[in-house]
Amino acid sequence: MILGTTPQTGPASASATAPERLNFPTLYFEATRGCNLSCDICMSSSNDVQRVRQSKREEMSTDEIEHLVLKTAKDVGVRVIIWSGGEFLTRKDALDLLARARRHGYRSSVCSNGVKLNRDLLLAIQEAGGNDLVMSLGINSLDDDNEGTRDAEVEVTLKALDLCEELGIKRHVVVNVGRHNMKTLGRTMDWLTEKRIPWNRSPFTARGSGVKHFTQHAVSREEMEQYVHPEFRRHFFGYVSYTPLFLAPEVHERFSQGQKNRTVPQGPSIGCWCGTWLAVNAEGYVAPCAILLDVLEAGNVREGTLAEIVSGSEMFGRILDRNQLQGKCGRCRYQFTCGGCRAMAFFKTGDYMAEDPTCFFEPADRNTVCEHEAETNEMFARYAIMAKYAGL
């Protein structure tokens, strides 16, 4: 049973006016729950044998993925597909899917735990996905803390990153942030910056097997302010997706020239990415965020196109209208450029439009300027240049 679902309105009738053009540049596709590891906090429940067995029976086939996703994703602006799992490379058709995505004109990013990666496989992945392909690997900490949340030594990831550099394959790192690594986060960020490896944060949430560890590992607003946010602010390579983000709206407007997905700023996307990317799981269910898969669903690609789902669901209607944000997020100067973490709001309150429970900023109204705004503006300017060069 999928929890936390919201009512869904049907797609517009054929006689209605043409639907607006929505723009979701990135599609996160969790194409399998199968995995060669069994991490205790796996958000896709790949360590749950029964869940994986059930998912395998419902998993989309190669041809379904091509017809239901690859052929229709451009209709909602998708340019980049992030292939994930589980371990995406455990799919026997992984290379075929990368090749098909390339033929349809998409750039691909492959999320992997790194265990299967060797020179031959990386060269095959690059050949299938093209020279624009990105390998995205996970590092929670450069210290022994990494093994507490990933069922593999950090050296496995470091060797894979070095091999990617040797082969000229673009690299990216995902950092799952929580109490398990908040005190070592600075060292990890400094190392990634020194290596010039872009990264994004994934907050520890209660999705999948993480639910039993959520209270233990999810950071509080006080810990966000003391440990996590200072590291986020000073590393522009990670501005791709984090909250709270104290970016002046007029600064983003100047860079983007008003580019938006309804009310969600783009060009480049910043803050919470709900409203600027899509997530699809192995069974075809669609959510506005990778870490809201399985707990929130807007529809299924086996029952409607992506365009019908995002334009016709109540969930995306609310997500795309940040005027509906509640609490302090709804009265904040950074309501649109930040948006607050919709996943943390949902997992803490049950309402994905509630205020971000990890935000420590307390605005009286939209005129309240955060003390970190000037620093954020400066770092964003550097990130925006990098994002433009990278085609984000």
Tab-separated table of C-alpha atoms in Angstrom:
chain	number	residue	atom	x	y	z
A	1	MET	CA	0.000	0.000	0.000
A	2	ILE	CA	1.293	3.442	-0.875
A	3	LEU	CA	1.028	5.807	2.082
A	4	GLY	CA	0.283	9.501	2.083
A	5	THR	CA	-1.335	9.644	-1.333
A	6	THR	CA	-3.332	12.642	-2.447
A	7	PRO	CA	-6.431	12.671	-4.629
A	8	GLN	CA	-5.733	12.872	-8.334
A	9	THR	CA	-7.732	14.780	-10.877
A	10	GLY	CA	-8.072	13.366	-14.342
A	11	PRO	CA	-6.220	14.684	-17.372
A	12	ALA	CA	-7.753	17.455	-19.391
A	13	SER	CA	-10.352	16.343	-21.905
A	14	ALA	CA	-9.620	16.357	-25.618
A	15	SER	CA	-11.944	19.311	-26.071
A	16	ALA	CA	-10.133	21.433	-23.504
A	17	THR	CA	-7.548	24.022	-24.450
A	18	ALA	CA	-3.979	22.839	-24.971
A	19	PRO	CA	-2.207	22.186	-21.644
A	20	GLU	CA	0.527	24.528	-20.499
A	21	ARG	CA	4.116	23.559	-21.156
A	22	LEU	CA	5.639	22.334	-17.905
A	23	ASN	CA	9.364	21.904	-17.548
A	24	PHE	CA	11.065	19.176	-15.525
A	25	PRO	CA	14.668	19.032	-16.815
A	26	THR	CA	15.688	16.050	-14.664
A	27	LEU	CA	14.037	12.647	-14.262
A	28	TYR	CA	15.224	10.447	-11.410
A	29	PHE	CA	14.402	6.896	-12.442
A	30	GLU	CA	14.776	4.258	-9.744
A	31	ALA	CA	14.684	1.476	-12.291
A	32	THR	CA	15.114	-1.458	-9.912
A	33	ARG	CA	15.083	-2.312	-6.227
A	34	GLY	CA	17.540	-5.135	-6.838
A	35	CYS	CA	20.989	-4.542	-5.380
A	36	ASN	CA	24.266	-6.324	-4.710
A	37	LEU	CA	24.455	-4.713	-1.256
A	38	SER	CA	22.137	-4.704	1.739
A	39	CYS	CA	22.589	-1.314	3.420
A	40	ASP	CA	20.616	-1.056	6.634
A	41	ILE	CA	19.096	2.355	5.831
A	42	CYS	CA	18.307	1.744	2.144
A	43	MET	CA	15.529	4.132	1.129
A	44	SER	CA	14.423	1.919	-1.767
A	45	SER	CA	14.111	-1.092	0.590
A	46	SER	CA	16.656	-3.109	-1.370
A	47	ASN	CA	17.619	-4.847	1.869
A	48	ASP	CA	14.052	-6.163	2.248
A	49	VAL	CA	13.934	-9.531	0.457
A	50	GLN	CA	10.149	-9.674	0.316
A	51	ARG	CA	9.863	-6.099	-0.980
A	52	VAL	CA	12.430	-6.735	-3.686
A	53	ARG	CA	10.778	-9.995	-4.730
A	54	GLN	CA	7.405	-8.266	-5.049
A	55	SER	CA	8.955	-5.367	-6.952
A	56	LYS	CA	10.678	-7.698	-9.419
A	57	ARG	CA	7.263	-9.047	-10.418
A	58	GLU	CA	6.031	-5.507	-11.105
A	59	GLU	CA	9.244	-3.965	-12.453
A	60	MET	CA	8.926	-2.239	-15.815
A	61	SER	CA	10.473	-4.064	-18.743
A	62	THR	CA	12.961	-2.590	-21.202
A	63	ASP	CA	10.300	-1.931	-23.812
A	64	GLU	CA	7.874	-0.458	-21.261
A	65	ILE	CA	10.554	1.967	-20.125
A	66	GLU	CA	11.184	3.026	-23.700
A	67	HIS	CA	7.519	3.438	-24.626
A	68	LEU	CA	6.188	4.834	-21.334
A	69	VAL	CA	9.150	6.951	-20.227
A	70	LEU	CA	11.751	7.607	-22.911
A	71	LYS	CA	9.253	8.396	-25.651
A	72	THR	CA	7.174	10.752	-23.496
A	73	ALA	CA	9.543	12.423	-21.027
A	74	LYS	CA	10.493	15.154	-23.499
A	75	ASP	CA	6.872	16.306	-23.425
A	76	VAL	CA	7.519	17.617	-19.898
A	77	GLY	CA	10.972	19.034	-20.623
A	78	VAL	CA	13.169	16.152	-19.417
A	79	ARG	CA	16.729	16.416	-20.709
A	80	VAL	CA	18.653	14.355	-18.144
A	81	ILE	CA	17.790	10.914	-16.780
A	82	ILE	CA	19.347	9.797	-13.510
A	83	TRP	CA	19.356	5.987	-13.492
A	84	SER	CA	19.284	4.593	-9.980
A	85	GLY	CA	18.154	1.679	-7.813
A	86	GLY	CA	18.861	-0.392	-5.770
A	87	GLU	CA	21.855	-0.813	-7.987
A	88	PHE	CA	20.910	0.140	-11.544
A	89	LEU	CA	23.787	-1.913	-12.963
A	90	THR	CA	22.207	-5.123	-11.641
A	91	ARG	CA	19.592	-4.772	-14.397
A	92	LYS	CA	20.634	-7.039	-17.275
A	93	ASP	CA	19.406	-4.374	-19.707
A	94	ALA	CA	21.241	-1.464	-18.042
A	95	LEU	CA	23.538	-0.779	-20.994
A	96	ASP	CA	20.660	-1.193	-23.445
A	97	LEU	CA	18.615	1.374	-21.502
A	98	LEU	CA	21.504	3.836	-21.569
A	99	ALA	CA	21.861	3.352	-25.318
A	100	ARG	CA	18.122	3.802	-25.878
A	101	ALA	CA	18.087	6.938	-23.746
A	102	ARG	CA	20.957	8.317	-25.803
A	103	ARG	CA	19.119	7.576	-29.065
A	104	HIS	CA	16.128	9.503	-27.735
A	105	GLY	CA	18.386	12.500	-27.085
A	106	TYR	CA	18.747	12.305	-23.291
A	107	ARG	CA	21.889	12.741	-21.250
A	108	SER	CA	22.310	10.069	-18.579
A	109	SER	CA	23.678	9.968	-15.058
A	110	VAL	CA	24.232	6.551	-13.504
A	111	CYS	CA	23.968	6.208	-9.730
A	112	SER	CA	26.028	3.288	-8.474
A	113	ASN	CA	27.458	1.995	-5.210
A	114	GLY	CA	30.690	1.398	-7.145
A	115	VAL	CA	31.192	-2.257	-6.231
A	116	LYS	CA	30.678	-3.592	-9.768
A	117	LEU	CA	32.668	-0.861	-11.471
A	118	ASN	CA	35.897	-1.738	-13.239
A	119	ARG	CA	37.651	-0.423	-16.323
A	120	ASP	CA	35.792	-2.627	-18.823
A	121	LEU	CA	32.361	-1.914	-17.365
A	122	LEU	CA	32.986	1.832	-17.182
A	123	LEU	CA	34.100	1.892	-20.811
A	124	ALA	CA	30.965	-0.042	-21.780
A	125	ILE	CA	28.800	2.380	-19.805
A	126	GLN	CA	30.482	5.332	-21.490
A	127	GLU	CA	30.025	3.803	-24.942
A	128	ALA	CA	26.341	3.151	-24.288
A	129	GLY	CA	25.563	6.470	-22.636
A	130	GLY	CA	27.860	8.778	-24.584
A	131	ASN	CA	30.542	11.267	-23.626
A	132	ASP	CA	28.082	13.408	-21.647
A	133	LEU	CA	27.348	10.553	-19.261
A	134	VAL	CA	27.977	11.173	-15.545
A	135	MET	CA	28.812	8.548	-12.934
A	136	SER	CA	27.228	9.426	-9.607
A	137	LEU	CA	28.619	7.670	-6.543
A	138	GLY	CA	27.835	7.894	-2.844
A	139	ILE	CA	30.101	9.103	-0.071
A	140	ASN	CA	28.624	9.838	3.327
A	141	SER	CA	31.957	10.308	5.041
A	142	LEU	CA	35.642	9.871	4.280
A	143	ASP	CA	35.999	8.394	7.760
A	144	ASP	CA	34.921	5.044	9.165
A	145	ASP	CA	31.464	6.573	9.735
A	146	ASN	CA	30.747	5.834	6.073
A	147	GLU	CA	30.368	2.106	6.766
A	148	GLY	CA	27.671	2.808	9.344
A	149	THR	CA	25.258	3.821	6.599
A	150	ARG	CA	26.695	2.164	3.472
A	151	ASP	CA	27.409	-1.544	3.213
A	152	ALA	CA	30.774	-0.874	1.582
A	153	GLU	CA	34.086	0.714	2.476
A	154	VAL	CA	34.636	4.263	1.252
A	155	GLU	CA	37.798	3.094	-0.546
A	156	VAL	CA	35.559	1.278	-3.047
A	157	THR	CA	33.993	4.595	-4.038
A	158	LEU	CA	37.299	6.469	-4.082
A	159	LYS	CA	38.855	3.916	-6.438
A	160	ALA	CA	35.846	4.137	-8.745
A	161	LEU	CA	36.070	7.942	-8.786
A	162	ASP	CA	39.778	7.782	-9.624
A	163	LEU	CA	39.085	5.341	-12.456
A	164	CYS	CA	36.390	7.644	-13.839
A	165	GLU	CA	38.861	10.519	-13.839
A	166	GLU	CA	41.458	8.393	-15.627
A	167	LEU	CA	38.916	7.430	-18.314
A	168	GLY	CA	37.601	10.947	-18.740
A	169	ILE	CA	34.137	10.143	-17.375
A	170	LYS	CA	32.326	12.962	-15.609
A	171	ARG	CA	31.884	12.445	-11.868
A	172	HIS	CA	29.309	13.386	-9.259
A	173	VAL	CA	28.832	12.466	-5.592
A	174	VAL	CA	25.687	12.111	-3.503
A	175	VAL	CA	26.066	12.717	0.232
A	176	ASN	CA	23.338	11.406	2.512
A	177	VAL	CA	23.354	13.929	5.359
A	178	GLY	CA	22.280	13.179	8.909
A	179	ARG	CA	23.612	12.839	12.429
A	180	HIS	CA	25.759	9.949	11.226
A	181	ASN	CA	28.071	12.313	9.327
A	182	MET	CA	27.245	15.911	10.259
A	183	LYS	CA	30.458	16.393	12.252
A	184	THR	CA	32.679	15.044	9.463
A	185	LEU	CA	30.776	16.791	6.666
A	186	GLY	CA	33.293	19.640	6.393
A	187	ARG	CA	36.192	17.337	5.621
A	188	THR	CA	34.140	15.508	2.978
A	189	MET	CA	33.056	18.780	1.349
A	190	ASP	CA	36.610	20.134	1.348
A	191	TRP	CA	37.872	16.954	-0.313
A	192	LEU	CA	35.185	17.075	-3.013
A	193	THR	CA	35.890	20.755	-3.651
A	194	GLU	CA	39.631	20.080	-3.929
A	195	LYS	CA	38.882	17.322	-6.468
A	196	ARG	CA	36.394	19.636	-8.237
A	197	ILE	CA	33.656	17.023	-7.987
A	198	PRO	CA	30.100	18.426	-7.929
A	199	TRP	CA	27.877	16.986	-5.232
A	200	ASN	CA	24.372	17.194	-3.859
A	201	ARG	CA	22.972	16.449	-0.488
A	202	SER	CA	20.262	13.884	0.147
A	203	PRO	CA	18.761	14.412	3.611
A	204	PHE	CA	18.311	11.355	5.794
A	205	THR	CA	14.598	10.612	5.653
A	206	ALA	CA	12.069	8.006	6.685
A	207	ARG	CA	11.612	6.467	3.254
A	208	GLY	CA	12.029	2.685	2.980
A	209	SER	CA	14.311	1.092	5.561
A	210	GLY	CA	15.288	4.532	6.792
A	211	VAL	CA	12.032	4.763	8.730
A	212	LYS	CA	13.378	2.698	11.637
A	213	HIS	CA	16.419	4.983	11.940
A	214	PHE	CA	14.771	8.318	11.228
A	215	THR	CA	14.596	9.541	14.823
A	216	GLN	CA	18.198	8.509	15.388
A	217	HIS	CA	19.748	10.027	12.252
A	218	ALA	CA	17.582	12.924	10.990
A	219	VAL	CA	19.107	16.284	11.926
A	220	SER	CA	17.215	18.829	14.016
A	221	ARG	CA	17.004	22.514	13.116
A	222	GLU	CA	19.618	23.239	15.798
A	223	GLU	CA	22.012	20.689	14.291
A	224	MET	CA	21.295	22.057	10.832
A	225	GLU	CA	22.330	25.510	12.016
A	226	GLN	CA	25.384	24.410	13.995
A	227	TYR	CA	26.924	21.647	11.874
A	228	VAL	CA	25.342	21.140	8.459
A	229	HIS	CA	24.351	24.508	7.032
A	230	PRO	CA	27.729	26.224	7.524
A	231	GLU	CA	29.300	23.561	5.282
A	232	PHE	CA	26.537	23.860	2.683
A	233	ARG	CA	26.959	27.633	2.489
A	234	ARG	CA	30.680	27.668	1.805
A	235	HIS	CA	30.812	25.040	-0.972
A	236	PHE	CA	29.213	26.282	-4.177
A	237	PHE	CA	29.757	22.905	-5.916
A	238	GLY	CA	26.840	21.626	-3.827
A	239	TYR	CA	24.363	24.431	-4.491
A	240	VAL	CA	22.537	22.105	-6.882
A	241	SER	CA	19.970	21.107	-4.257
A	242	TYR	CA	19.830	22.007	-0.585
A	243	THR	CA	17.677	23.827	1.923
A	244	PRO	CA	17.422	26.194	3.644
A	245	LEU	CA	18.814	28.396	0.867
A	246	PHE	CA	18.914	32.118	1.604
A	247	LEU	CA	19.205	33.351	-1.965
A	248	ALA	CA	17.805	36.792	-2.702
A	249	PRO	CA	14.983	36.388	-5.246
A	250	GLU	CA	16.214	39.367	-7.263
A	251	VAL	CA	19.644	37.713	-7.634
A	252	HIS	CA	18.166	34.554	-9.104
A	253	GLU	CA	15.871	36.652	-11.290
A	254	ARG	CA	18.885	38.420	-12.739
A	255	PHE	CA	20.605	35.158	-13.647
A	256	SER	CA	17.537	33.255	-14.840
A	257	GLN	CA	15.718	36.188	-16.456
A	258	GLY	CA	12.515	35.006	-14.832
A	259	GLN	CA	12.626	31.370	-15.904
A	260	LYS	CA	10.116	29.373	-13.830
A	261	ASN	CA	8.061	26.203	-13.726
A	262	ARG	CA	4.879	28.020	-12.661
A	263	THR	CA	6.259	29.501	-9.420
A	264	VAL	CA	9.373	27.296	-9.043
A	265	PRO	CA	12.571	29.090	-10.180
A	266	GLN	CA	14.753	27.465	-12.824
A	267	GLY	CA	17.745	28.407	-14.925
A	268	PRO	CA	19.404	27.147	-12.761
A	269	SER	CA	17.226	25.224	-10.315
A	270	ILE	CA	18.059	25.796	-6.661
A	271	GLY	CA	16.669	25.118	-3.203
A	272	CYS	CA	14.150	22.293	-2.997
A	273	TRP	CA	13.953	20.516	-6.332
A	274	CYS	CA	10.316	19.520	-5.858
A	275	GLY	CA	8.690	21.186	-8.824
A	276	THR	CA	11.704	21.063	-11.105
A	277	TRP	CA	12.404	17.342	-11.374
A	278	LEU	CA	10.406	14.113	-11.497
A	279	ALA	CA	10.930	10.746	-9.841
A	280	VAL	CA	9.689	7.378	-11.086
A	281	ASN	CA	10.138	4.060	-9.279
A	282	ALA	CA	10.621	0.567	-10.670
A	283	GLU	CA	6.878	-0.087	-10.707
A	284	GLY	CA	6.124	3.122	-12.622
A	285	TYR	CA	4.766	5.345	-9.852
A	286	VAL	CA	5.551	9.060	-10.140
A	287	ALA	CA	6.504	11.409	-7.283
A	288	PRO	CA	7.884	14.975	-7.142
A	289	CYS	CA	11.068	13.864	-5.384
A	290	ALA	CA	13.268	10.761	-5.193
A	291	ILE	CA	12.948	10.549	-1.424
A	292	LEU	CA	9.166	10.804	-1.621
A	293	LEU	CA	8.836	7.765	-3.889
A	294	ASP	CA	6.704	4.970	-2.372
A	295	VAL	CA	5.111	7.324	0.166
A	296	LEU	CA	3.557	9.847	-2.212
A	297	GLU	CA	2.250	9.059	-5.672
A	298	ALA	CA	0.793	11.323	-8.320
A	299	GLY	CA	0.031	8.556	-10.808
A	300	ASN	CA	1.570	5.660	-12.723
A	301	VAL	CA	3.082	5.796	-16.215
A	302	ARG	CA	1.262	2.559	-17.040
A	303	GLU	CA	-2.017	4.436	-16.625
A	304	GLY	CA	-1.223	7.891	-17.993
A	305	THR	CA	1.547	9.838	-19.662
A	306	LEU	CA	3.985	11.916	-17.653
A	307	ALA	CA	2.383	15.043	-19.112
A	308	GLU	CA	-1.068	13.908	-17.949
A	309	ILE	CA	0.238	13.030	-14.504
A	310	VAL	CA	2.044	16.298	-13.783
A	311	SER	CA	-0.651	18.524	-15.283
A	312	GLY	CA	-3.611	16.612	-13.868
A	313	SER	CA	-2.597	15.627	-10.330
A	314	GLU	CA	-3.482	17.693	-7.295
A	315	MET	CA	-0.067	16.917	-5.842
A	316	PHE	CA	1.894	18.600	-8.628
A	317	GLY	CA	-0.627	21.429	-8.698
A	318	ARG	CA	0.274	22.209	-5.091
A	319	ILE	CA	4.003	21.533	-5.419
A	320	LEU	CA	4.262	23.925	-8.367
A	321	ASP	CA	2.453	26.701	-6.494
A	322	ARG	CA	4.769	27.846	-3.716
A	323	ASN	CA	2.177	30.433	-2.745
A	324	GLN	CA	0.537	27.508	-0.941
A	325	LEU	CA	3.515	26.855	1.353
A	326	GLN	CA	2.500	26.879	5.004
A	327	GLY	CA	3.950	28.323	8.209
A	328	LYS	CA	7.113	30.376	8.060
A	329	CYS	CA	7.912	29.036	4.564
A	330	GLY	CA	4.799	30.859	3.362
A	331	ARG	CA	5.862	34.233	4.761
A	332	CYS	CA	9.575	34.007	3.971
A	333	ARG	CA	11.595	36.246	1.662
A	334	TYR	CA	13.070	33.010	0.239
A	335	GLN	CA	9.708	31.296	-0.281
A	336	PHE	CA	10.368	30.741	-3.978
A	337	THR	CA	14.175	30.531	-4.229
A	338	CYS	CA	14.355	28.050	-1.334
A	339	GLY	CA	10.932	26.463	-0.935
A	340	GLY	CA	11.950	24.487	2.141
A	341	CYS	CA	12.517	20.718	2.027
A	342	ARG	CA	9.178	19.195	1.050
A	343	ALA	CA	10.380	15.710	1.979
A	344	MET	CA	11.399	16.677	5.513
A	345	ALA	CA	8.120	18.556	5.916
A	346	PHE	CA	6.191	15.447	4.928
A	347	PHE	CA	8.163	12.996	7.062
A	348	LYS	CA	7.955	15.255	10.119
A	349	THR	CA	4.353	16.478	9.799
A	350	GLY	CA	2.554	14.377	7.181
A	351	ASP	CA	1.986	17.501	5.032
A	352	TYR	CA	4.393	18.088	2.152
A	353	MET	CA	3.398	21.771	2.035
A	354	ALA	CA	4.172	22.418	5.716
A	355	GLU	CA	7.129	24.557	6.800
A	356	ASP	CA	10.567	22.966	6.666
A	357	PRO	CA	11.206	21.550	10.166
A	358	THR	CA	14.991	21.700	9.682
A	359	CYS	CA	15.077	25.438	8.925
A	360	PHE	CA	16.436	27.647	11.716
A	361	PHE	CA	15.511	30.985	10.120
A	362	GLU	CA	12.564	32.746	11.776
A	363	PRO	CA	11.240	35.460	9.437
A	364	ALA	CA	8.673	37.913	10.734
A	365	ASP	CA	7.553	38.546	7.160
A	366	ARG	CA	8.926	38.810	3.611
A	367	ASN	CA	11.018	41.842	4.583
A	368	THR	CA	13.150	39.857	7.031
A	369	VAL	CA	16.612	39.352	5.523
A	370	CYS	CA	18.719	36.416	6.720
A	371	GLU	CA	22.232	37.172	7.927
A	372	HIS	CA	23.534	34.554	5.475
A	373	GLU	CA	22.016	36.118	2.363
A	374	ALA	CA	25.104	38.001	1.165
A	375	GLU	CA	27.290	34.890	1.405
A	376	THR	CA	24.648	32.780	-0.341
A	377	ASN	CA	24.332	35.318	-3.165
A	378	GLU	CA	28.082	35.292	-3.730
A	379	MET	CA	28.335	31.497	-3.771
A	380	PHE	CA	25.282	31.165	-6.000
A	381	ALA	CA	26.901	33.413	-8.598
A	382	ARG	CA	29.798	30.951	-8.823
A	383	TYR	CA	27.433	27.987	-8.961
A	384	ALA	CA	25.297	29.582	-11.690
A	385	ILE	CA	28.332	29.938	-13.945
A	386	MET	CA	29.267	26.283	-13.363
A	387	ALA	CA	25.661	25.153	-13.904
A	388	LYS	CA	25.443	27.015	-17.204
A	389	TYR	CA	28.679	25.416	-18.384
A	390	ALA	CA	27.427	21.962	-17.297
A	391	GLY	CA	24.054	22.451	-18.967
A	392	LEU	CA	22.082	22.099	-15.727
